[in-house]
């Protein structure tokens, strides 16, 4: 078991090494659409790459989610056949967002032997998600 400070250091090391291994500027929050973001996440025993619609009003969240659903077959072909579609995804803090995401299970941030696999997963899936996003940004936004 890690102390709070040790766990913080592990998280910091994980993201620092990822940034060094894949030294590039990711889109993430710079999507140019308010409350639509691309994310890397480590949650419990899984890694997640997602496009999140975080608008507080359901109407706007669902609008962008429906746009992605209309591109579902393209997203599956471009990003991953394992995409999960959740219009009302609840975050740990209770906030409801819309999320389209892919998961790598049975990995832990505290298990350094998992890091290369997670980094590869993050890079491959985010690279494809970003390419898809920029190809269809105008359609998603309109």
Coordinates of C-alpha atoms in Angstrom, one line a residue:
X1 CA 0.0 0.0 0.0
X2 CA 1.2 3.4 -0.9
X3 CA 1.1 6.5 1.3
X4 CA -0.7 9.5 -0.1
X5 CA 2.6 11.2 -1.0
X6 CA 4.0 8.0 -2.6
X7 CA 0.8 7.5 -4.7
X8 CA 1.1 11.2 -5.8
X9 CA 4.7 10.6 -6.9
X10 CA 3.8 7.4 -8.8
X11 CA 1.1 9.3 -10.7
X12 CA 3.5 12.2 -11.4
X13 CA 6.2 9.8 -12.6
X14 CA 3.7 7.9 -14.8
X15 CA 2.6 11.0 -16.7
X16 CA 6.1 12.5 -16.8
X17 CA 7.5 9.3 -18.4
X18 CA 4.6 9.2 -20.8
X19 CA 5.3 12.7 -21.9
X20 CA 8.9 11.9 -22.5
X21 CA 8.2 8.8 -24.4
X22 CA 5.6 10.4 -26.7
X23 CA 6.9 14.0 -26.9
X24 CA 4.1 15.6 -28.9
X25 CA 1.3 18.1 -28.3
X26 CA -2.0 16.3 -27.9
X27 CA -5.3 18.0 -28.7
X28 CA -7.0 17.1 -25.3
X29 CA -8.8 20.3 -24.2
X30 CA -7.9 22.3 -27.4
X31 CA -10.8 20.8 -29.4
X32 CA -12.1 24.3 -30.3
X33 CA -15.6 23.1 -29.1
X34 CA -16.7 24.2 -25.6
X35 CA -17.0 21.3 -23.2
X36 CA -15.8 18.7 -25.7
X37 CA -12.5 17.2 -24.7
X38 CA -10.2 14.3 -25.5
X39 CA -8.8 12.5 -22.5
X40 CA -6.3 10.0 -21.2
X41 CA -7.4 8.5 -17.9
X42 CA -6.2 5.9 -15.4
X43 CA -9.1 4.7 -13.3
X44 CA -8.7 2.0 -10.7
X45 CA -7.5 -1.0 -12.7
X46 CA -8.0 0.3 -16.3
X47 CA -6.7 2.8 -18.8
X48 CA -9.2 4.9 -20.8
X49 CA -9.0 7.0 -23.9
X50 CA -12.2 9.1 -24.4
X51 CA -14.0 11.9 -26.1
X52 CA -16.1 13.6 -23.4
X53 CA -19.0 16.0 -23.7
X54 CA -19.0 17.8 -20.4
X55 CA -21.6 20.5 -20.9
X56 CA -23.8 21.1 -17.8
X57 CA -27.0 21.2 -19.9
X58 CA -28.2 17.8 -21.2
X59 CA -29.4 19.3 -24.5
X60 CA -25.8 20.3 -25.6
X61 CA -24.2 17.1 -24.3
X62 CA -26.7 15.0 -26.1
X63 CA -26.4 17.1 -29.3
X64 CA -22.7 16.4 -29.6
X65 CA -23.2 12.8 -28.5
X66 CA -25.8 12.3 -31.2
X67 CA -23.4 13.8 -33.8
X68 CA -20.8 11.1 -32.8
X69 CA -23.5 8.4 -32.9
X70 CA -24.3 9.4 -36.5
X71 CA -20.6 8.7 -37.3
X72 CA -20.5 5.5 -35.3
X73 CA -19.5 3.2 -38.1
X74 CA -16.7 5.6 -39.2
X75 CA -15.5 5.9 -35.6
X76 CA -15.5 2.1 -35.2
X77 CA -13.4 1.7 -38.4
X78 CA -11.1 4.6 -37.6
X79 CA -10.6 4.5 -33.8
X80 CA -11.6 1.0 -32.5
X81 CA -14.3 -1.6 -32.8
X82 CA -14.2 -1.7 -29.0
X83 CA -15.6 1.8 -28.4
X84 CA -18.1 2.1 -25.7
X85 CA -21.0 4.6 -26.1
X86 CA -22.5 6.1 -22.9
X87 CA -24.8 9.1 -23.3
X88 CA -25.1 9.5 -19.5
X89 CA -21.8 8.5 -18.0
X90 CA -21.4 9.2 -14.3
X91 CA -18.0 10.3 -13.1
X92 CA -16.6 9.4 -9.7
X93 CA -17.6 12.9 -8.4
X94 CA -21.2 12.3 -9.5
X95 CA -21.1 14.6 -12.5
X96 CA -23.0 13.3 -15.6
X97 CA -21.2 13.6 -18.9
X98 CA -21.5 11.9 -22.3
X99 CA -18.6 9.7 -23.2
X100 CA -17.3 7.6 -26.1
X101 CA -14.3 5.6 -25.0
X102 CA -12.1 2.6 -25.2
X103 CA -10.7 0.7 -22.3
X104 CA -7.6 -1.3 -21.5
X105 CA -8.5 -3.5 -18.5
X106 CA -6.3 -5.1 -15.8
X107 CA -3.6 -2.4 -15.6
X108 CA -2.6 -0.3 -12.7
X109 CA -0.7 2.9 -12.5
X110 CA 1.1 1.6 -9.4
X111 CA 2.4 -1.4 -11.3
X112 CA 5.3 0.0 -13.4
X113 CA 5.5 -3.2 -15.5
X114 CA 2.1 -2.1 -16.9
X115 CA 3.3 1.3 -18.0
X116 CA 4.7 0.3 -21.5
X117 CA 1.4 -1.4 -22.4
X118 CA -0.6 1.6 -21.1
X119 CA 1.6 4.1 -23.0
X120 CA 1.2 2.1 -26.2
X121 CA -2.6 1.9 -25.7
X122 CA -2.8 5.6 -25.0
X123 CA -0.7 6.6 -28.0
X124 CA -2.3 4.3 -30.5
X125 CA -5.9 5.1 -29.5
X126 CA -5.5 8.8 -28.9
X127 CA -3.7 9.2 -32.2
X128 CA -6.6 7.6 -34.0
X129 CA -9.2 9.5 -32.0
X130 CA -7.5 12.8 -32.7
X131 CA -7.3 12.0 -36.4
X132 CA -11.0 11.2 -36.5
X133 CA -11.9 14.3 -34.5
X134 CA -10.0 16.7 -36.8
X135 CA -11.4 15.0 -39.9
X136 CA -15.0 15.5 -38.6
X137 CA -14.7 18.5 -36.3
X138 CA -16.7 20.8 -38.6
X139 CA -19.6 18.3 -38.9
X140 CA -19.6 17.7 -35.1
X141 CA -19.6 21.4 -34.4
X142 CA -22.3 22.4 -36.8

